[in-house]
Coordinates of C-alpha atoms in Angstrom, one line a residue:
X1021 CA -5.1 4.3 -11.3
X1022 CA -7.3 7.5 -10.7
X1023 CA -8.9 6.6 -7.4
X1024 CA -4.7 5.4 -5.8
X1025 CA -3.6 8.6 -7.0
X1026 CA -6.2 10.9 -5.4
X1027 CA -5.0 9.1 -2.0
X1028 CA -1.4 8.7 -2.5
X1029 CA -0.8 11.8 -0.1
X1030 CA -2.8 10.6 2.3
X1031 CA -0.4 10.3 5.5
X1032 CA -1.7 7.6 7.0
X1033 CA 0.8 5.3 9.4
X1034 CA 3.0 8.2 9.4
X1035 CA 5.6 9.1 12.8
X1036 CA 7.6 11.6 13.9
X1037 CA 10.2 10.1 16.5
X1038 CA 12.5 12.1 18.6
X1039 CA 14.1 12.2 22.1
X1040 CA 13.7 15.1 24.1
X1041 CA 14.0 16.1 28.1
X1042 CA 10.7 18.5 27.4
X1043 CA 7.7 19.1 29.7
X1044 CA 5.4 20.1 26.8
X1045 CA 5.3 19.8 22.6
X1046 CA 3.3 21.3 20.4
X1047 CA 2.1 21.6 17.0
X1048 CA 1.8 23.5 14.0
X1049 CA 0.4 22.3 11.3
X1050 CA -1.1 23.0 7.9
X1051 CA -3.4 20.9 5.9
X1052 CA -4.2 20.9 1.9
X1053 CA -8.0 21.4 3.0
X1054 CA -10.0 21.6 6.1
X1055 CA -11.8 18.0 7.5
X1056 CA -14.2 17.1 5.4
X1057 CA -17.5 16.3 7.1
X1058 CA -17.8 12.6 7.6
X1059 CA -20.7 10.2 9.0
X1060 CA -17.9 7.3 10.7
X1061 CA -14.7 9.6 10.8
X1062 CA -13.8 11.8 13.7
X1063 CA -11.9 14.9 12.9
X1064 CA -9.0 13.6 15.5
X1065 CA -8.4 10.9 13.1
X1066 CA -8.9 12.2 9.7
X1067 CA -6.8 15.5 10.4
X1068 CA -5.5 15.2 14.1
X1069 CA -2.4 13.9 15.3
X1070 CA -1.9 12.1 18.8
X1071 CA 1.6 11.0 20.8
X1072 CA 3.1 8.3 22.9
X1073 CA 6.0 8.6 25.1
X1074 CA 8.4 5.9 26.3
X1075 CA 10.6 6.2 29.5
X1076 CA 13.2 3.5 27.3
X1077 CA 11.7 0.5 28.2
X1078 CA 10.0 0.3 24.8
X1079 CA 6.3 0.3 26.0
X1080 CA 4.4 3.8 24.8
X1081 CA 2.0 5.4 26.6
X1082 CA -0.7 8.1 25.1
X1083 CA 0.0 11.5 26.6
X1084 CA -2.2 13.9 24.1
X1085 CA -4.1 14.6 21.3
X1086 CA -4.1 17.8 18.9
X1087 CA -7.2 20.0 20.0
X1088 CA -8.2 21.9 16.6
X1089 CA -11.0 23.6 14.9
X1090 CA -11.7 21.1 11.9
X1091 CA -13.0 23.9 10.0
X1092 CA -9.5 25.8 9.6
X1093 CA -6.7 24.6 7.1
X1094 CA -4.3 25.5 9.9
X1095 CA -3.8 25.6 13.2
X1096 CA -1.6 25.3 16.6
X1097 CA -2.2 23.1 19.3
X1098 CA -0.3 21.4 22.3
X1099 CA -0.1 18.5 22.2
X1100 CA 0.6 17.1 25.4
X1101 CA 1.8 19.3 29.2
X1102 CA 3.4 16.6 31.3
X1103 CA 5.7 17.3 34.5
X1104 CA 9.4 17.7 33.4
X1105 CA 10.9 14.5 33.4
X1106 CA 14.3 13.8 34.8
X1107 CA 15.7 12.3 32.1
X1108 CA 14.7 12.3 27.8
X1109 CA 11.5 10.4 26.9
X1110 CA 11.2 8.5 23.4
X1111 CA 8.3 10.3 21.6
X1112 CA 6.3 9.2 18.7
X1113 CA 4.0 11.5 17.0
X1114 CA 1.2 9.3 15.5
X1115 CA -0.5 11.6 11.8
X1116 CA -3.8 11.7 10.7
X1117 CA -4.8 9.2 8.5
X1118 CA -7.0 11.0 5.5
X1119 CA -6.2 14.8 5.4
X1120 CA -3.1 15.5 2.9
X1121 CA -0.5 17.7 5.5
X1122 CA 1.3 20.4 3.9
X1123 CA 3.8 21.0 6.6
X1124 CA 4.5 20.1 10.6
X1125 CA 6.2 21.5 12.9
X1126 CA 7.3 20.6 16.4
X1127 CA 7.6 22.5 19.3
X1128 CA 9.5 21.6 22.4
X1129 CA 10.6 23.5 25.7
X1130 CA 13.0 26.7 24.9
X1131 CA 16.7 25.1 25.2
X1132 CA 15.6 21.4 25.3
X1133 CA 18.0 19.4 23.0
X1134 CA 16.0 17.3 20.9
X1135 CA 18.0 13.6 20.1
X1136 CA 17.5 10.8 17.5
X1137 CA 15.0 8.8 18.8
X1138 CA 15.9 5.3 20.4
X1139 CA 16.6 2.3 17.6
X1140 CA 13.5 0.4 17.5
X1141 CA 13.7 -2.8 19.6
X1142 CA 13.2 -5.2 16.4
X1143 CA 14.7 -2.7 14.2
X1144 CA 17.0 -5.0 12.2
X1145 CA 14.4 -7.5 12.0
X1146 CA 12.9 -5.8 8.6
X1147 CA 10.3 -3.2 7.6
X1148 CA 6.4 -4.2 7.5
X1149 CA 4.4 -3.5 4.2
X1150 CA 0.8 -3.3 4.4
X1151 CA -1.6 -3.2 1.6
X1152 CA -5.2 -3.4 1.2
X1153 CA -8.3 -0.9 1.1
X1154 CA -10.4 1.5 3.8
X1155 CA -9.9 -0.6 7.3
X1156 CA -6.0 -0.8 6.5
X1157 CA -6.0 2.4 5.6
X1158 CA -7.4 3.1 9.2
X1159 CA -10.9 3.9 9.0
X1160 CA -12.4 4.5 11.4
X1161 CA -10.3 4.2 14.4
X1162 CA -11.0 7.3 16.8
X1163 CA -8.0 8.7 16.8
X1164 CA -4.7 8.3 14.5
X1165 CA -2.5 5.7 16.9
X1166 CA -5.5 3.1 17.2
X1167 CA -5.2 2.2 13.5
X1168 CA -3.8 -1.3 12.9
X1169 CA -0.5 -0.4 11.9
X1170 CA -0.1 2.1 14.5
X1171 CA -1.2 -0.5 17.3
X1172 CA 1.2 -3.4 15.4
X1173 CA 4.5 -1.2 15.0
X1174 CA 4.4 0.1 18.9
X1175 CA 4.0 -3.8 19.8
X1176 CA 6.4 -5.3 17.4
X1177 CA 8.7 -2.2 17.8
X1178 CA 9.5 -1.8 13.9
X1179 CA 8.8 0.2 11.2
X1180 CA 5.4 -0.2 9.3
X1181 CA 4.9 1.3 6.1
X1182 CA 1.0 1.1 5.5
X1183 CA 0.1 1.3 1.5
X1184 CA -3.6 1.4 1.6
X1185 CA -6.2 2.8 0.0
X1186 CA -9.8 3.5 0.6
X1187 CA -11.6 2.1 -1.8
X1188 CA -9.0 1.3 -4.0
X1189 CA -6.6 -1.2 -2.9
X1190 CA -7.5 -3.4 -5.9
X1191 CA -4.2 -5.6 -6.0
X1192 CA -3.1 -3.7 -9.5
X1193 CA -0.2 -4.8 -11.0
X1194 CA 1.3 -0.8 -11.3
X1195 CA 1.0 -1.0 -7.0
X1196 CA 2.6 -4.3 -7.1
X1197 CA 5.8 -2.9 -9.7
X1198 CA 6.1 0.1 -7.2
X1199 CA 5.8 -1.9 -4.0
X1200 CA 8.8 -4.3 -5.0
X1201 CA 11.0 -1.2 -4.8
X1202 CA 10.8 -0.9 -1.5
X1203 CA 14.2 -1.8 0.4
X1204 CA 14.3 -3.3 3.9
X1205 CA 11.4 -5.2 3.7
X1206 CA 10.6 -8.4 5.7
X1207 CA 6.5 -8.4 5.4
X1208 CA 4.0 -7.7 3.3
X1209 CA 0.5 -7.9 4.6
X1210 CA -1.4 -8.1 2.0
X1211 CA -5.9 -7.7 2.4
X1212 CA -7.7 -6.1 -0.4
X1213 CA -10.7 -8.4 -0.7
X1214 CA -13.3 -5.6 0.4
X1215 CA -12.0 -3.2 -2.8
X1216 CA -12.3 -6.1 -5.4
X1217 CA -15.8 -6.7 -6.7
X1218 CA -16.2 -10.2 -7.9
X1219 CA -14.2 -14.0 -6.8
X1220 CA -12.8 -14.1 -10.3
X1221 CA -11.3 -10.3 -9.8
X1222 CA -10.0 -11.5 -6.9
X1223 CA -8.4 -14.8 -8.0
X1224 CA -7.1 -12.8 -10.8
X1225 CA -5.6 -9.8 -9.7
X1226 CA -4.0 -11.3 -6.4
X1227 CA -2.5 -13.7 -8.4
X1228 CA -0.9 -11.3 -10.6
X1229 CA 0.2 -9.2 -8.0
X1230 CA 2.1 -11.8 -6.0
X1231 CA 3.8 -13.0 -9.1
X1232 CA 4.8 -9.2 -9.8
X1233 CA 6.5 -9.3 -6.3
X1234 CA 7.9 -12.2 -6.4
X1235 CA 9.9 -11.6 -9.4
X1236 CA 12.4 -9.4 -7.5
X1237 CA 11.3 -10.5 -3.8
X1238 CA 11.5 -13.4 -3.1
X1239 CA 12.8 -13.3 -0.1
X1240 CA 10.1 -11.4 1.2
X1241 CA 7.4 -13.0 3.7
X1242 CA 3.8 -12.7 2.7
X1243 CA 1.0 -12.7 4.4
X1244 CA -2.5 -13.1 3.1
X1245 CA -5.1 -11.6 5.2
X1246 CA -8.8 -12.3 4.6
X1247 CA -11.5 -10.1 5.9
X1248 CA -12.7 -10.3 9.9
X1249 CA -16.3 -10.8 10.1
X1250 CA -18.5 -8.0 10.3
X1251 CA -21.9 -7.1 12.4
X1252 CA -23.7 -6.8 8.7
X1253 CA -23.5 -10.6 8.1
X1254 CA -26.4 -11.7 10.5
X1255 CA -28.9 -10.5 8.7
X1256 CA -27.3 -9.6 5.2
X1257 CA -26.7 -13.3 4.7
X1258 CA -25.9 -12.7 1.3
X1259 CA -22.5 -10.7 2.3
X1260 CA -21.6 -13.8 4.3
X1261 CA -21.2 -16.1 1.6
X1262 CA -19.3 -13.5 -0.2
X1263 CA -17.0 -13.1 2.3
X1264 CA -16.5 -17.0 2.8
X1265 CA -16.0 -17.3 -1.1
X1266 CA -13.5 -14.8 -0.9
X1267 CA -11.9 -16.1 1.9
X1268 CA -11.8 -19.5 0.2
X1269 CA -10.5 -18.3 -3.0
X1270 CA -7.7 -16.3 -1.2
X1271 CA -6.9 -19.5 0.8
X1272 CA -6.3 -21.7 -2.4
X1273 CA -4.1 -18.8 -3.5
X1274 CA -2.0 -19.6 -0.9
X1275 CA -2.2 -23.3 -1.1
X1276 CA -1.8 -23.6 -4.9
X1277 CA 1.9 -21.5 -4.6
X1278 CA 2.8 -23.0 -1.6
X1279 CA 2.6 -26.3 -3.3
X1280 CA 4.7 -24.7 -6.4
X1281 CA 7.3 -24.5 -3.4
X1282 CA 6.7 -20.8 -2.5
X1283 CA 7.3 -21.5 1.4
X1284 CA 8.0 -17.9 2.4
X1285 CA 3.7 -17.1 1.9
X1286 CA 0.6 -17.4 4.4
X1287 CA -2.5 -17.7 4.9
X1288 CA -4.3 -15.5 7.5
X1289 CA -8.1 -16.3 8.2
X1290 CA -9.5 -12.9 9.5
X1291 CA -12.6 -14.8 10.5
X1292 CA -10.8 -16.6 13.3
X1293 CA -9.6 -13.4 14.8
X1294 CA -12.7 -13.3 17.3
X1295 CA -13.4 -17.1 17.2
X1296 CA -14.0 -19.8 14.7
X1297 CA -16.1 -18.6 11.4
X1298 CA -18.3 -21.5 12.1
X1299 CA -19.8 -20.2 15.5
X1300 CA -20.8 -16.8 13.9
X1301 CA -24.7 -18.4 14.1
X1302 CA -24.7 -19.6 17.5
X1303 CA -26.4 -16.7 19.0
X1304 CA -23.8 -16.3 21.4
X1305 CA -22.4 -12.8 22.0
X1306 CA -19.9 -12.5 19.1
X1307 CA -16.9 -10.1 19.0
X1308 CA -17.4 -9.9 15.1
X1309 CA -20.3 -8.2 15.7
X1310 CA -19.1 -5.7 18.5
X1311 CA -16.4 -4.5 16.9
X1312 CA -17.1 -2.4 14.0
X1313 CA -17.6 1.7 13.9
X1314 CA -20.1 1.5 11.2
X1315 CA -21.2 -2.4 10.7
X1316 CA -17.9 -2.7 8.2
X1317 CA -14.9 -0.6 9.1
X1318 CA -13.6 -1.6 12.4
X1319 CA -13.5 0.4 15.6
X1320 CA -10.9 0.7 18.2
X1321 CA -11.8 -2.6 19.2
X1322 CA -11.9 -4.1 16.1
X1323 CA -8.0 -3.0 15.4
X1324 CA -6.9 -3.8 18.6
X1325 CA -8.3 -7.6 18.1
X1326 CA -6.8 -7.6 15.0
X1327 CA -3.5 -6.1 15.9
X1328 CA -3.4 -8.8 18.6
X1329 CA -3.9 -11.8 16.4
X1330 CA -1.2 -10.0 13.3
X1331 CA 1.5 -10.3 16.1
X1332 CA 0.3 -13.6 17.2
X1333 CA 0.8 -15.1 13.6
X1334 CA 3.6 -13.3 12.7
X1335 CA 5.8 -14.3 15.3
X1336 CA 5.0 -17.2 15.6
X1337 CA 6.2 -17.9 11.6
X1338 CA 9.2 -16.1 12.3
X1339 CA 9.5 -18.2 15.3
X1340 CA 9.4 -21.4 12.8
X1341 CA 11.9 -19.9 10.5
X1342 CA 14.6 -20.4 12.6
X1343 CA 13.8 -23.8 14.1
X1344 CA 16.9 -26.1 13.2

């Protein structure tokens, strides 16, 4: 489809990891085109990159953030300037989410020996595949390694491969044909509600897509991950309901191929995420309503609730799956 394509090269989820005994790295990087002015996305997160450094124990730390002119196609920056350690640190360099990068390079102290980077704690576990629309794809954290996947693979310590799209992550059958090739694979996260128009798209499509996959993975896990609530919903009443008919649908999804004997998919309510869907109205503070950049597209908050409550559920269905 048109709109996938003009995204495909978006880099989004993206990391460079390496080992080095380095008291400084840099950057140089070039982009197709210079940051294109946006109301809810900083420049650090649509064409910025950011880095984390572990000691070995597995827990990442942020250490820096590319400082650039957003204006330029190009340009150099350190990226972080830390006291020389006494021994290699596990770096991950987090990419932008929306600019398309033409070419990266790292820079590290003259004569440091850069090493493979540490194996990933749950490594051999199996790769993550996210798909969806605009808040998978990241928008609009502040900065690159806030997104969802970013927060999720430095906490479940595996590899994320995140597949959205802004505004298109429409659960077509083509995405679902190229997804299946993926090797590796023990998830796939799957929330494109916001991107599909109608109920009966929904039920449609997602249906179709799941079958696609599951004609040559079915082994996979899937999880199906309706929409968080949003601040818009108190007074746009109207969006609500869509949401909860959405969410419904997506539920019986789940239910009506779980009953066919599909035990390997799940149902994920997004609403619960900050608290039962039903207290929304109390007039109680409500995280649903704090945690949005723009009243839709979540904020650093937002993906760090959600990140929390992905790990929560995951693990504890992988947890299940090997109960005796």
């Amino acid at each position: 489809p048109a709109g996938t394509e003009a995204y495909a090269n978006s880099p989004s989820g993206g990391q460079i990891r390496f080992r080095a005994r380095t008291a400084a790295v840099a950057l140089r990087v070039r982009l197709r085109a210079p940051y294109s002015p946006s109301y809810n996305v900083m420049p650090l997160l649509s064409g910025g990159f950011d880095i984390y450094a572990s000691d070995g124990d597995g827990r990442y730390t942020l250490i820096g953030v590319s400082k650039y002119d957003p204006r330029l196609d190009s340009y150099e920056s350190v990226l972080c300037s830390i006291p020389l350690p006494d021994r290699p640190l596990d770096f991950i360099i987090n990419f932008p989410i929306n600019e398309t990068v033409e070419s990266v390079l790292v820079g590290v102290d003259r004569g440091c020996e850069v090493l493979p980077p540490l194996p990933l704690p749950e490594e051999d576990r199996g790769k993550i595949l996210v798909y969806g629309g605009s808040i998978l794809h990241g928008f609009c954290a502040s900065r690159p390694g806030m997104t969802m996947t970013s927060q999720l693979s430095r906490r479940l310590g595996r590899e994320i491969y995140n597949i959205a799209v802004n505004g298109n992550g429409k659960c077509e059958d083509e995405t679902a044909y190229a997804l299946r090739e993926c090797e590796g694979v023990r998830w796939l996260i799957l929330s494109p509600e916001g991107n599909c128009p109608t109920v009966d798209w929904l039920d449609e499509h997602m249906r179709s897509f799941i079958r696609i996959v599951r004609e040559t993975r079915p082994e996979w896990n899937i999880a199906v991950m309706s929409f968080m609530r949003e601040a818009r919903e108190r007074f746009q009443t109207d969006y609500r309901a869509l949401r909860l008919a959405k969410r419904d649908c997506q539920r019986k999804i789940v239910e009506d191929l779980r009953a066919a004997g599909d035990r390997r998919i799940v149902f994920w309510d997004g609403g619960d995420f900050t608290g039962a869907d039903e207290d929304i109205m109390d007039g109680a503070f409500s995280q649903g309503e704090e945690c949005t950049a723009d009243f839709q597209h979540k904020s650093d908050m937002g993906f760090f609730i959600m990140t929390r409550a992905i790990e929560k559920r995951l693990r504890a269905f992988e947890a299940a799956e090997v109960q005796p």
